[in-house]
mmCIF file of C-alpha atoms in Angstrom:
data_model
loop_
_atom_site.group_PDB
_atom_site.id
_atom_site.type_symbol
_atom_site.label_atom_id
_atom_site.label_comp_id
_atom_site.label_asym_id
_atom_site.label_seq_id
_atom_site.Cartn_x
_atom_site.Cartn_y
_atom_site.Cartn_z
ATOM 1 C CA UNK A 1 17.126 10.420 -19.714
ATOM 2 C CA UNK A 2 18.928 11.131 -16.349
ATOM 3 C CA UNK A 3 16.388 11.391 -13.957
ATOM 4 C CA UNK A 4 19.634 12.268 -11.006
ATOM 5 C CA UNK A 5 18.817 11.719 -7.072
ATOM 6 C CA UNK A 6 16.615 14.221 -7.005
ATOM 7 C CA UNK A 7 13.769 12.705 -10.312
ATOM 8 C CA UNK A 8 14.427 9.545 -8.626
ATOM 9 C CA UNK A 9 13.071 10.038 -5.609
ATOM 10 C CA UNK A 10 10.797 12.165 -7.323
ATOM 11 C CA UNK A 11 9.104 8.841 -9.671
ATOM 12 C CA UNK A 12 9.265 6.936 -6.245
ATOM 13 C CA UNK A 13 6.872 9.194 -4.539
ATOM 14 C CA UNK A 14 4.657 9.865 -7.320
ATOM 15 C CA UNK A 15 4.374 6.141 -7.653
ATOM 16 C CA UNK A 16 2.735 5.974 -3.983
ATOM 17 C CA UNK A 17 5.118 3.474 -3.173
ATOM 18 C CA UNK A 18 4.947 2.508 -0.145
ATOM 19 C CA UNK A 19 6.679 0.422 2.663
ATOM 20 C CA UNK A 20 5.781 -3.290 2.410
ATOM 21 C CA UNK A 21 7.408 -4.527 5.465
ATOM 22 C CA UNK A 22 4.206 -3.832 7.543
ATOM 23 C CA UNK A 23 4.229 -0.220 8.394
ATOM 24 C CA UNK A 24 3.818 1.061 5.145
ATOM 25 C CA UNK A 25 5.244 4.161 5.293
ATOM 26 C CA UNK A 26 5.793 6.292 2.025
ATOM 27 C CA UNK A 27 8.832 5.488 0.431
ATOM 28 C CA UNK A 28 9.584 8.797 -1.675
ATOM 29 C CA UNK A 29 8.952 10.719 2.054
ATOM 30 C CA UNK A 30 11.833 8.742 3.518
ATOM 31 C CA UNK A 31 14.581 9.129 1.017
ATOM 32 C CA UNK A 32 13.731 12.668 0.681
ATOM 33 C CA UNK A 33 14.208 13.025 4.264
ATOM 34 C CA UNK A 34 17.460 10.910 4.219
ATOM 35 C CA UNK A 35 18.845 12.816 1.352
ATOM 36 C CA UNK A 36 18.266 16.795 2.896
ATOM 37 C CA UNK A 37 20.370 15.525 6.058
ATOM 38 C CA UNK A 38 23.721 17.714 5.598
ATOM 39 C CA UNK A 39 25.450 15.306 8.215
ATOM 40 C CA UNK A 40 27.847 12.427 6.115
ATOM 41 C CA UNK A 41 27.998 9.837 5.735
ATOM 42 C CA UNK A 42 24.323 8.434 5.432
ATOM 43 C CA UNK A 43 23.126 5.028 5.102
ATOM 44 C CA UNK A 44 21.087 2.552 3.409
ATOM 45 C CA UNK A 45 20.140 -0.916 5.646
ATOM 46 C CA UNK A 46 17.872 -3.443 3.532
ATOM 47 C CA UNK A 47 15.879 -5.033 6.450
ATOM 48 C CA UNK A 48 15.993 -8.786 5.041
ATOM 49 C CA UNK A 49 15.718 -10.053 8.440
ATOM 50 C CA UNK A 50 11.431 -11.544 7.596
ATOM 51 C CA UNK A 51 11.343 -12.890 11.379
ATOM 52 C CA UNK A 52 7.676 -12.499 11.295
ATOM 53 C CA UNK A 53 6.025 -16.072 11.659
ATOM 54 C CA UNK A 54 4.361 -17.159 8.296
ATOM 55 C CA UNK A 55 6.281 -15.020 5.673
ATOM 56 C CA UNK A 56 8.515 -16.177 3.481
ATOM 57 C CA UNK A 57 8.281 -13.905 0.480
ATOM 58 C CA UNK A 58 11.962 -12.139 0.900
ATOM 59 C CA UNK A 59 13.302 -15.326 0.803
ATOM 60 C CA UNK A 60 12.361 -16.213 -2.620
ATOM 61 C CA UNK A 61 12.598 -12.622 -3.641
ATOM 62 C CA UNK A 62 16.438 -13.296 -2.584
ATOM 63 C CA UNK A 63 16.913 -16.644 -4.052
ATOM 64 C CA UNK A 64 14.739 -15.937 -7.355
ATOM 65 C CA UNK A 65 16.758 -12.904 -8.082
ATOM 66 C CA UNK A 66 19.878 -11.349 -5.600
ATOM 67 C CA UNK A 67 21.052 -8.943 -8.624
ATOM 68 C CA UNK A 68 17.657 -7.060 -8.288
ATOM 69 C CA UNK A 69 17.962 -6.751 -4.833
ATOM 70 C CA UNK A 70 21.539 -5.214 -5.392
ATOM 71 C CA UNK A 71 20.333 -3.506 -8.036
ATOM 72 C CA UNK A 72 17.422 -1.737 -5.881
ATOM 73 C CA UNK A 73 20.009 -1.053 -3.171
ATOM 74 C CA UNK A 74 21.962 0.528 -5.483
ATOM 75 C CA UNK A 75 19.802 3.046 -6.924
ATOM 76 C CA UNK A 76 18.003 3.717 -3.388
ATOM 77 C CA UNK A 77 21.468 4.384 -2.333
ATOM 78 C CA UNK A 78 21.978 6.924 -4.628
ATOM 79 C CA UNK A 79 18.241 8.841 -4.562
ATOM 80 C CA UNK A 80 19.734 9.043 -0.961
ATOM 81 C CA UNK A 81 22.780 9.891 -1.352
ATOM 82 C CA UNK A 82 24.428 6.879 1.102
ATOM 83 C CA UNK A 83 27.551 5.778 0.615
ATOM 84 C CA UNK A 84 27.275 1.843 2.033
ATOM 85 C CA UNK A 85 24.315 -0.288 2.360
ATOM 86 C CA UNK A 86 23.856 -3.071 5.049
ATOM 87 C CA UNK A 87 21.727 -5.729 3.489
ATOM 88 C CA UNK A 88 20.449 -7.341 7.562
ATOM 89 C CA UNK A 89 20.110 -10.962 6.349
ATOM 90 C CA UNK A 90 17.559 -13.497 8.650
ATOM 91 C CA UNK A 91 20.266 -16.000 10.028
ATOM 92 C CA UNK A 92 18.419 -19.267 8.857
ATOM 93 C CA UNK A 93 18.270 -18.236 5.032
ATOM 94 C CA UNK A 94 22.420 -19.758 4.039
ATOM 95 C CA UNK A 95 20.718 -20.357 0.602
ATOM 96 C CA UNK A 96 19.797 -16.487 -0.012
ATOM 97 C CA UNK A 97 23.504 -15.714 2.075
ATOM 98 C CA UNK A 98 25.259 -17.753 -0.703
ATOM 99 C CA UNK A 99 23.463 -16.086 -3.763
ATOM 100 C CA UNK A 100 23.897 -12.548 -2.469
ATOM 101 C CA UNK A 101 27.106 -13.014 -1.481
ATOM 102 C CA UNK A 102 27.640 -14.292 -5.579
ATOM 103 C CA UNK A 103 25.556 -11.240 -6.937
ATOM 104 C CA UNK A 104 27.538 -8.959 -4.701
ATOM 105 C CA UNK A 105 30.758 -10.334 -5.705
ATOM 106 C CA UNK A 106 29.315 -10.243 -9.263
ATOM 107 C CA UNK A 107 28.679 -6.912 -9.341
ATOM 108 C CA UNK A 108 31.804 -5.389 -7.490
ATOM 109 C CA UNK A 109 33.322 -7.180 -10.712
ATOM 110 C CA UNK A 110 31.555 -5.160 -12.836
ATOM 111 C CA UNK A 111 31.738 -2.073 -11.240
ATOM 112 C CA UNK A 112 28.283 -1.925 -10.023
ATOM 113 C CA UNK A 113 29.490 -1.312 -6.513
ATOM 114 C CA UNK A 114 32.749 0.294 -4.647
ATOM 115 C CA UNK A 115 34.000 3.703 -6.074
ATOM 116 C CA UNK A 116 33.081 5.590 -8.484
ATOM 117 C CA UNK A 117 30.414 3.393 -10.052
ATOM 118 C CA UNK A 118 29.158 3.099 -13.248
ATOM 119 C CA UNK A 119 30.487 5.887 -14.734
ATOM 120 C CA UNK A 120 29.216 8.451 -12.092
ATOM 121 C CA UNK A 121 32.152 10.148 -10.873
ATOM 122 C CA UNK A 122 31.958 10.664 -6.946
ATOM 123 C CA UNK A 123 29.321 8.082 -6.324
ATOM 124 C CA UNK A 124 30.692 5.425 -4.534
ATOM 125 C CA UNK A 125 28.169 2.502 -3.049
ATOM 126 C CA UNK A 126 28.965 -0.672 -1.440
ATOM 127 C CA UNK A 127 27.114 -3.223 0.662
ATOM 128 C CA UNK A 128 28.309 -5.303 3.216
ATOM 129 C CA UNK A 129 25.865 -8.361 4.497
ATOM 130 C CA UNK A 130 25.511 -8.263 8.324
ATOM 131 C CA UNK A 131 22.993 -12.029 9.674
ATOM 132 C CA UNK A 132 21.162 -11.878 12.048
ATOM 133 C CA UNK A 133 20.829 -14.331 14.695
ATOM 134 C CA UNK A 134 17.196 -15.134 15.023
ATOM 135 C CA UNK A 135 15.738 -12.392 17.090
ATOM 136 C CA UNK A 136 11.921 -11.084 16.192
ATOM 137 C CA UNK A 137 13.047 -8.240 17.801
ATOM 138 C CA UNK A 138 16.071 -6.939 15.650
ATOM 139 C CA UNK A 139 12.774 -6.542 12.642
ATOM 140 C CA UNK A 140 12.454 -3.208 14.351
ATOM 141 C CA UNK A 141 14.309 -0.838 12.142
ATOM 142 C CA UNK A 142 15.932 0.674 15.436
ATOM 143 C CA UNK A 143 17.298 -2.619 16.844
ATOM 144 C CA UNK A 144 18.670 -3.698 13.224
ATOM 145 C CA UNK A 145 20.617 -0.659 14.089
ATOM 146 C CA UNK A 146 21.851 -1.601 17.617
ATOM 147 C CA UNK A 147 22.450 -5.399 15.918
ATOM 148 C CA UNK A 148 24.829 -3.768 13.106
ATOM 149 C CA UNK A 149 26.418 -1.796 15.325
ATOM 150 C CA UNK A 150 27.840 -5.194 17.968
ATOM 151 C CA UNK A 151 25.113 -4.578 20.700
ATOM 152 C CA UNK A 152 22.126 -5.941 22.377
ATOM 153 C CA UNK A 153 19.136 -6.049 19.780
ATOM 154 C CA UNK A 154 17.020 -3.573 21.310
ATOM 155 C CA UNK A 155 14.944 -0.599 19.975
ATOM 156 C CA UNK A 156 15.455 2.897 20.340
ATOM 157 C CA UNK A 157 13.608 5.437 21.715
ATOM 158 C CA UNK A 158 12.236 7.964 18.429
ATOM 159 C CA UNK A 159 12.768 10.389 18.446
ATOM 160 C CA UNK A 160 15.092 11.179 17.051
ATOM 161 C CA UNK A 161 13.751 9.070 13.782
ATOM 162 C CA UNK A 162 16.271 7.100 11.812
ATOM 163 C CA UNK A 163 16.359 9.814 8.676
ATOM 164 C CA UNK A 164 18.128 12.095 11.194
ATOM 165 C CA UNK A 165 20.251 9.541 13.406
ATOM 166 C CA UNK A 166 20.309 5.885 12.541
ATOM 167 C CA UNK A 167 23.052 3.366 12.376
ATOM 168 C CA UNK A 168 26.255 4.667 13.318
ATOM 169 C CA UNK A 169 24.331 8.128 14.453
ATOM 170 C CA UNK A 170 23.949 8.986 11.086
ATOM 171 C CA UNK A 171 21.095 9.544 8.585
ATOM 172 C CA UNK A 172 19.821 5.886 7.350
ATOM 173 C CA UNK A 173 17.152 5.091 5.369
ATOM 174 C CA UNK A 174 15.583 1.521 6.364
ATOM 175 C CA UNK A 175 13.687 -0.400 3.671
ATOM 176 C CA UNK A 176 12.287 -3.769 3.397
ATOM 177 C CA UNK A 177 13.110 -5.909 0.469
ATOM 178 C CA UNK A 178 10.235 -6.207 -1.250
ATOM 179 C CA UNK A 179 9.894 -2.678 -0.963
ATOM 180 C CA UNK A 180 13.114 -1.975 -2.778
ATOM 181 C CA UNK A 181 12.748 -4.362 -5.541
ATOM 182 C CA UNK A 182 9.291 -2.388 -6.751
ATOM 183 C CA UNK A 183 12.241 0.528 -7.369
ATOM 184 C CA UNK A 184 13.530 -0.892 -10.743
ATOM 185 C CA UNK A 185 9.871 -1.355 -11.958
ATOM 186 C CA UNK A 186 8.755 1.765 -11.161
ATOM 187 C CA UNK A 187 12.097 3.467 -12.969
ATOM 188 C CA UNK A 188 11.613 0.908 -15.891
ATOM 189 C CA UNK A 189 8.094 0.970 -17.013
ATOM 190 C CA UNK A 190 6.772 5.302 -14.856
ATOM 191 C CA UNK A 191 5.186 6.018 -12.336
ATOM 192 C CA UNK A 192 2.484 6.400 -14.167
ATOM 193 C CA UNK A 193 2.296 2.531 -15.292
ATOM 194 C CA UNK A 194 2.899 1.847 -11.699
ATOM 195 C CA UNK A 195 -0.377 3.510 -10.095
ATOM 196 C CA UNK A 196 -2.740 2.696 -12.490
ATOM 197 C CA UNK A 197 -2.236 -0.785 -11.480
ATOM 198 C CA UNK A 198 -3.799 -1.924 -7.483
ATOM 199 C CA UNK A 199 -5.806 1.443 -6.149
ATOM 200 C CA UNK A 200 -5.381 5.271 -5.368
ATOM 201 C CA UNK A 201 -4.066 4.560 -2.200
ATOM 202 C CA UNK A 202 -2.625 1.450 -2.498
ATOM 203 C CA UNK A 203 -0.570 1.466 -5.816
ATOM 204 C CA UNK A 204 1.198 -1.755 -7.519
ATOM 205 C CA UNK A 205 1.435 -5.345 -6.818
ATOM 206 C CA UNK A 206 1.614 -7.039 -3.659
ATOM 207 C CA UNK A 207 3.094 -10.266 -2.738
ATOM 208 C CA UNK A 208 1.051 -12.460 -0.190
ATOM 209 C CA UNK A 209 2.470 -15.669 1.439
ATOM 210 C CA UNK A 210 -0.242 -18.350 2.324
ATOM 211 C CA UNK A 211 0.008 -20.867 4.604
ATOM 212 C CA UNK A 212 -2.369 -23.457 7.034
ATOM 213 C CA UNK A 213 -5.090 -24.840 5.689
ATOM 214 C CA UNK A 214 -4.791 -24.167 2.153
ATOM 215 C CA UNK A 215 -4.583 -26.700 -0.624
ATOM 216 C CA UNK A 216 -1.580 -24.806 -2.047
ATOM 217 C CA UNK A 217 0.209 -22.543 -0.348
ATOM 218 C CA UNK A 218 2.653 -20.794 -1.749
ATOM 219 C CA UNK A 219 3.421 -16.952 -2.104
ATOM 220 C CA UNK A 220 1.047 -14.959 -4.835
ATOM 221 C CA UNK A 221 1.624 -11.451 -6.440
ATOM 222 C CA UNK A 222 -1.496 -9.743 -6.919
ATOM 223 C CA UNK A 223 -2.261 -6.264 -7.329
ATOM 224 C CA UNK A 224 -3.983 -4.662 -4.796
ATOM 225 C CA UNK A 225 -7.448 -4.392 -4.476
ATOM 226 C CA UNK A 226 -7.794 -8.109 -5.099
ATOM 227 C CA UNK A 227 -10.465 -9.777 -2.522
ATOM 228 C CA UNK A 228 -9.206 -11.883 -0.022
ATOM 229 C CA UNK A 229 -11.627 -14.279 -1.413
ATOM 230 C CA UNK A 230 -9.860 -14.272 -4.422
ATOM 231 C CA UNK A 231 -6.606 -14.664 -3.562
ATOM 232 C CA UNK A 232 -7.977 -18.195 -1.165
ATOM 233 C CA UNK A 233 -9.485 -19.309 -4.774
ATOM 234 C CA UNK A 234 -5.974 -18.636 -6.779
ATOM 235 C CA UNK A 235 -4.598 -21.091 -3.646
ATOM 236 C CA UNK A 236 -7.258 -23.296 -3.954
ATOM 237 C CA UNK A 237 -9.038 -22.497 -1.013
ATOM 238 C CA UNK A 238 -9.262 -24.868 1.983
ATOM 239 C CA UNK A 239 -8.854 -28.575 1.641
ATOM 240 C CA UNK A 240 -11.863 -30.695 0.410
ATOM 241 C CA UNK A 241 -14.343 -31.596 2.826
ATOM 242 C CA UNK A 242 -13.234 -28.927 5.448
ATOM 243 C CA UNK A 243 -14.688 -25.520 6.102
ATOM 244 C CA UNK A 244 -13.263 -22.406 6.803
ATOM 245 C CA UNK A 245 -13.121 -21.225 10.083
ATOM 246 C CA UNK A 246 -10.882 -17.746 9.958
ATOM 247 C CA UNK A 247 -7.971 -16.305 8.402
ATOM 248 C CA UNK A 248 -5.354 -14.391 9.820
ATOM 249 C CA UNK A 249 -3.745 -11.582 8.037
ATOM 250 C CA UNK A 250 -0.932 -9.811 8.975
ATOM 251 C CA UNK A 251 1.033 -12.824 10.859
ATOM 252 C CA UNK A 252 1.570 -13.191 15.339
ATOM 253 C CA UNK A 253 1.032 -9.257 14.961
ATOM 254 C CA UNK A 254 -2.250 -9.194 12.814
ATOM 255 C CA UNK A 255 -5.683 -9.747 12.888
ATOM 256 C CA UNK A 256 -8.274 -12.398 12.015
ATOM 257 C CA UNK A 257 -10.866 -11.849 9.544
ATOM 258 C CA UNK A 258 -14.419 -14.007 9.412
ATOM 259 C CA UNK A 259 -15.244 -16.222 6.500
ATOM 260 C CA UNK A 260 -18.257 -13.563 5.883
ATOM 261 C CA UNK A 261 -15.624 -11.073 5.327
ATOM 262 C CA UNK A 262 -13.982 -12.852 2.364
ATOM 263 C CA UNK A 263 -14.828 -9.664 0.167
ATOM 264 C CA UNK A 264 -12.481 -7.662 1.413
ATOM 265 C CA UNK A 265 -10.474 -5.607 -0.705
ATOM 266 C CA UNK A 266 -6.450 -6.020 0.172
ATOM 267 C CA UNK A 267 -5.449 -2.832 0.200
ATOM 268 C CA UNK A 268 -3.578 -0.792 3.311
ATOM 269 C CA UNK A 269 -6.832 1.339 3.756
ATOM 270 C CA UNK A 270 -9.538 -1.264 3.794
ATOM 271 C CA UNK A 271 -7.491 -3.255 6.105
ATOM 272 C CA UNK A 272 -7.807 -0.577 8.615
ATOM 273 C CA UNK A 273 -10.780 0.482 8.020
ATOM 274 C CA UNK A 274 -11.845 -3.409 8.488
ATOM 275 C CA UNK A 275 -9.920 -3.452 11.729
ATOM 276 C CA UNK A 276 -7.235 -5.392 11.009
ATOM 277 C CA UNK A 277 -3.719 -4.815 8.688
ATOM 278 C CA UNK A 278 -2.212 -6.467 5.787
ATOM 279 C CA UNK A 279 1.333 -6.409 7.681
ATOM 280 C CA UNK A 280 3.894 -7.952 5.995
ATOM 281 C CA UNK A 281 2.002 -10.139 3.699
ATOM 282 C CA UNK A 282 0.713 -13.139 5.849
ATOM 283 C CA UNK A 283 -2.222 -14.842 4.557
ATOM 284 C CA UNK A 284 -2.620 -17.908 7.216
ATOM 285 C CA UNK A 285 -5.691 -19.830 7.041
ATOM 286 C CA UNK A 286 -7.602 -22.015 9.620
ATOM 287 C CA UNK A 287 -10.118 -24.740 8.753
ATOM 288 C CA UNK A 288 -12.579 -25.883 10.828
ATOM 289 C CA UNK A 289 -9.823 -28.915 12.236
ATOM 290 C CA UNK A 290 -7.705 -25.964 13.660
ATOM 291 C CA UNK A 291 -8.064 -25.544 17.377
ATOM 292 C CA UNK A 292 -7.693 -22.338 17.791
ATOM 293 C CA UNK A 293 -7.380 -21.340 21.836
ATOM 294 C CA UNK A 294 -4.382 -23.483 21.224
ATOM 295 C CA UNK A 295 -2.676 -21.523 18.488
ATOM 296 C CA UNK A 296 -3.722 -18.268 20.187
ATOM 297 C CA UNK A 297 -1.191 -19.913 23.236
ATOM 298 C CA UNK A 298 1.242 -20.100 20.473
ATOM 299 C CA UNK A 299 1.326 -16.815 20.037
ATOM 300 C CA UNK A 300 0.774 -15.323 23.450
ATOM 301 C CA UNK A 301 4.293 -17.791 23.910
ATOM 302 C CA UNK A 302 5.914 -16.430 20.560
ATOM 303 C CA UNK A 303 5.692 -12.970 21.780
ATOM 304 C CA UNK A 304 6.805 -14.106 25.571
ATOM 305 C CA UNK A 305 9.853 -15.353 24.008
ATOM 306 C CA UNK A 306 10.390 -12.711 21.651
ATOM 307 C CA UNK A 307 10.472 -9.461 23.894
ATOM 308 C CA UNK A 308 13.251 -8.596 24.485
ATOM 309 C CA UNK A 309 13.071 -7.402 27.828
ATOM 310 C CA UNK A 310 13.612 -3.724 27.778
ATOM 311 C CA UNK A 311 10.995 -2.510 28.602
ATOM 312 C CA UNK A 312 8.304 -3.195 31.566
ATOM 313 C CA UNK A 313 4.857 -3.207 29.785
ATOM 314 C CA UNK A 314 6.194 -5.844 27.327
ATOM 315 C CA UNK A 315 8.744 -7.510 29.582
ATOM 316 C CA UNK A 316 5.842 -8.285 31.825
ATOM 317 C CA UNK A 317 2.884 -8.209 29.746
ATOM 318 C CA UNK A 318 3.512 -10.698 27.199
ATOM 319 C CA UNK A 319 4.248 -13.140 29.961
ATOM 320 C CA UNK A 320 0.891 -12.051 32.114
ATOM 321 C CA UNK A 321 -0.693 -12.915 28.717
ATOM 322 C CA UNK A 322 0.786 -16.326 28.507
ATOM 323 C CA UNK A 323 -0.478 -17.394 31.780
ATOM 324 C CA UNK A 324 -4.205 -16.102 31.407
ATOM 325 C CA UNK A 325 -4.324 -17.789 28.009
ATOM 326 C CA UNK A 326 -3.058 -21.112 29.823
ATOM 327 C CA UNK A 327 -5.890 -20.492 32.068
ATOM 328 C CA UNK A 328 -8.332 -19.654 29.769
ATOM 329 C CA UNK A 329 -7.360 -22.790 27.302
ATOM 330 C CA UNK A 330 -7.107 -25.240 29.893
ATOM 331 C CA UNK A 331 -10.041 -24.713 31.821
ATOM 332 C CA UNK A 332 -7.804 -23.203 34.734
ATOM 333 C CA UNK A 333 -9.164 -19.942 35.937
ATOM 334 C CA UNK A 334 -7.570 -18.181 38.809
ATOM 335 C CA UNK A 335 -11.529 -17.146 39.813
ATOM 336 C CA UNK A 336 -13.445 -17.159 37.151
ATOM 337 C CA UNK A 337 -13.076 -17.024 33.255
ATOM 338 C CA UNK A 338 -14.089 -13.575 33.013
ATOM 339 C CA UNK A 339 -12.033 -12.177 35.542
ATOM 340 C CA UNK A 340 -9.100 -13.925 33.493
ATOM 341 C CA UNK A 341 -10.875 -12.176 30.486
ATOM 342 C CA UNK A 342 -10.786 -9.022 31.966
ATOM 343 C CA UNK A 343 -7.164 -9.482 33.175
ATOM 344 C CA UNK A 344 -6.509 -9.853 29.582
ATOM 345 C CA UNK A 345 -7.704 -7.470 28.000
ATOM 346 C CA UNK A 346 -5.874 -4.590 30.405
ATOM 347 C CA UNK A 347 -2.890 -5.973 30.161
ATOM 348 C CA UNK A 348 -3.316 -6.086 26.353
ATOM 349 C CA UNK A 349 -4.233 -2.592 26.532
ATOM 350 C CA UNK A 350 -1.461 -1.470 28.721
ATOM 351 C CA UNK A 351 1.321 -3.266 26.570
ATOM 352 C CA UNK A 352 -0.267 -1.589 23.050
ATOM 353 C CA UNK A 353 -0.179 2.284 24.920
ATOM 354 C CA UNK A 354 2.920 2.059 26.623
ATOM 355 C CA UNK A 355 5.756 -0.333 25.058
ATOM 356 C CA UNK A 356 8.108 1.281 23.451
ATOM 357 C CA UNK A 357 8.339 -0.445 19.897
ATOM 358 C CA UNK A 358 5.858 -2.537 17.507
ATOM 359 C CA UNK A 359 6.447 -5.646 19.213
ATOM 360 C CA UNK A 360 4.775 -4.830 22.569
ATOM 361 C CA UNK A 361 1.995 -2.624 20.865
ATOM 362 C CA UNK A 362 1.080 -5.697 18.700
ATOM 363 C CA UNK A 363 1.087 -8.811 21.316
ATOM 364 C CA UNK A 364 -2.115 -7.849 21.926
ATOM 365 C CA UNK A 365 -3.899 -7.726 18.599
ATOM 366 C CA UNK A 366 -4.176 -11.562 17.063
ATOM 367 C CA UNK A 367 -5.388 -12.889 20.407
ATOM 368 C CA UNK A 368 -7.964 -9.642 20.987
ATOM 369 C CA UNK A 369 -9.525 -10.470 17.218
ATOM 370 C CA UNK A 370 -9.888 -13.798 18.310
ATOM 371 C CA UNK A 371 -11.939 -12.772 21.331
ATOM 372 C CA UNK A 372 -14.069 -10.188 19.627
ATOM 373 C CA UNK A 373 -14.451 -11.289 15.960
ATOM 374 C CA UNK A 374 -14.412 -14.676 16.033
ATOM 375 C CA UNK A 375 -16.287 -15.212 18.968
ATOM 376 C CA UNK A 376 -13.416 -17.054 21.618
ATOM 377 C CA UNK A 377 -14.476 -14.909 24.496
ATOM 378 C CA UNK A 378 -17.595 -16.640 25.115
ATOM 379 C CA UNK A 379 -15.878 -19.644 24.195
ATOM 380 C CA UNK A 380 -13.296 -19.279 26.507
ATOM 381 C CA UNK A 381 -15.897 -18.205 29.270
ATOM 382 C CA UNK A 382 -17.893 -21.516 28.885
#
């Protein structure tokens, strides 16, 4: 059966597919947007840039298999009616570079990609790798654009969204890898299939990458709705003799849950209703051996190094929350502890209102769980 642009995008969105980069937006919703734009050409940019710290799913998803990922491109490509793809490829991956640049190669062969392809006269498709060069920044699906394009990896203001004017000003439809490669399955096997595995809002299988303290880390497909306690047993949980102290989901961006709260289902809407997010798949676990005011520094430093300067609530915040984390985890205080505190948490709350993109909005949120649901404020304050 030819299902055509139109039943594609049609079995995407009844799947419930959606966006498992971190801001899981629907899927379906997206291309449909893309594909009613009546300005040409559009776009398709696979966002394989996975600069967020403790994920590493993509890559294997790349190295396992770089014909599905062409093949996913492909048929998003045509649900959306773009006529190139950009697959934006994290700079320090020259194994996943090498295999995509085969499958590509591979496929042009074949006639799987450039004019005319596969027998479906006046659809032409072709992607083009573009590498990035190690900024967190150029994750943002606006800044991918600026980085395609020869400038300064920096986000755009929305709107207007990218479904109306993306890369090159054009409609562009922005998906994350692991994202696309759920396509095929959903095509192969219904929609239908699809939903009735993971949970009414939070349909199919999810892939997790954990990392810390965990006897074997790895990444683990699961379908959602599986208990974070779970998923620590399939990794063997913590190693033996240690307890565990707190895991952070959702990566420098996320938030920590409590050992008491290993019952929580992973799904997008218990996540938020818990108060923290699933993100992009980190599962990062700390043992009792971790000392944590000094990988909350880390972070405060990851994101200090990371903005990228454009605008002032992020320019300034992330490095105002550097130094009162210094202060706070060396015993430093400009007055007191709690006035550092305090200091914190405005500037926190300034940089998540007012910053223009994800980056600045997030700094905020690993180090504030720490403070409030594990307990580091009065830590800190002692």
């Amino acid at each position: 059966m030819l299902l055509g642009p139109a039943g594609v995008i049609r079995e995407v969105s009844d799947a419930k597919l959606m966006g498992r980069g971190g801001a899981a937006f629907p899927t379906g919703r997206k291309w449909s947007a893309t594909a009613g734009q009546p300005v040409r050409p559009h776009y398709l940019v696979c966002n394989a840039d996975e600069s967020e710290p403790g994920t590493f799913k993509d890559r294997l998803l790349m190295e396992g298999d770089p014909f599905a990922v062409i093949e996913s491109m492909t048929i998003a490509g045509f649900a959306a009616g773009c006529s190139r793809g950009y697959l934006y490829l994290r700079g320090e991956y020259p194994r996943a570079l090498h295999l995509l640049r085969n499958a590509i190669s591979k496929a042009r062969e074949r006639n799987f990609l450039g004019e005319n392809i596969m027998g479906h006269e006046g659809f032409s498709f072709d992607i083009e790798i573009r590498r990035g060069a190690g900024a967190y920044i150029c994750g943002e699906e606006t800044a991918i654009f600026n980085s395609i394009e020869g400038f300064r990896g920096e986000p755009r203001s929305k709107p207007p969204f990218p479904v109306e004017k993306g890369l090159f000003g054009k409609p562009t439809v922005v998906n994350n890898v692991e994202t696309l490669v759920n396509v095929p399955v959903i095509l192969t096997e219904g929609c239908e299939a699809y939903t009735r595995m993971g949970t009414d809002g939070s349909t199919g299988p999810k892939l997790f990458c954990l990392s810390g303290n965990v006897s074997r880390p790895g990444v683990y497909e699961v379908p959602f709705g599986t208990t974070l306690g779970e998923l620590l047993d399939l990794a063997g949980g913590v190693p033996p003799g240690r307890e565990l102290r707190a895991v952070l989901l959702g990566g420098a961006a996320g938030g920590f849950v409590r050992p008491d709260e290993l019952d929580l289902p992973l799904t997008l809407e218990d996540a938020r209703a818990a108060g923290t997010t699933l993100g992009s798949g980190v599962v990062l676990v700390l043992d009792d051996t971790a000392d944590l005011g000094s990988f909350l520094l880390r972070i405060a430093a990851f994101f200090r190094d990371e903005s990228c300067g454009q605008c002032v609530p992020c320019r300034i915040g992330t490095v105002r929350q550097e130094e009162a984390m210094h202060r706070l985890v060396g015993k430093r205080p400009l007055s007191t502890s709690a006035a550092d505190l305090q200091l914190l948490r405005e500037v926190g709350q300034v940089m998540r209102d007012s910053s223009i993109c994800g980056l600045g909005q997030t700094a905020w949120n690993a180090i504030e769980s720490a403070l409030d649901r594990l307990g580091y404020a009065e830590e800190a304050a002692k």
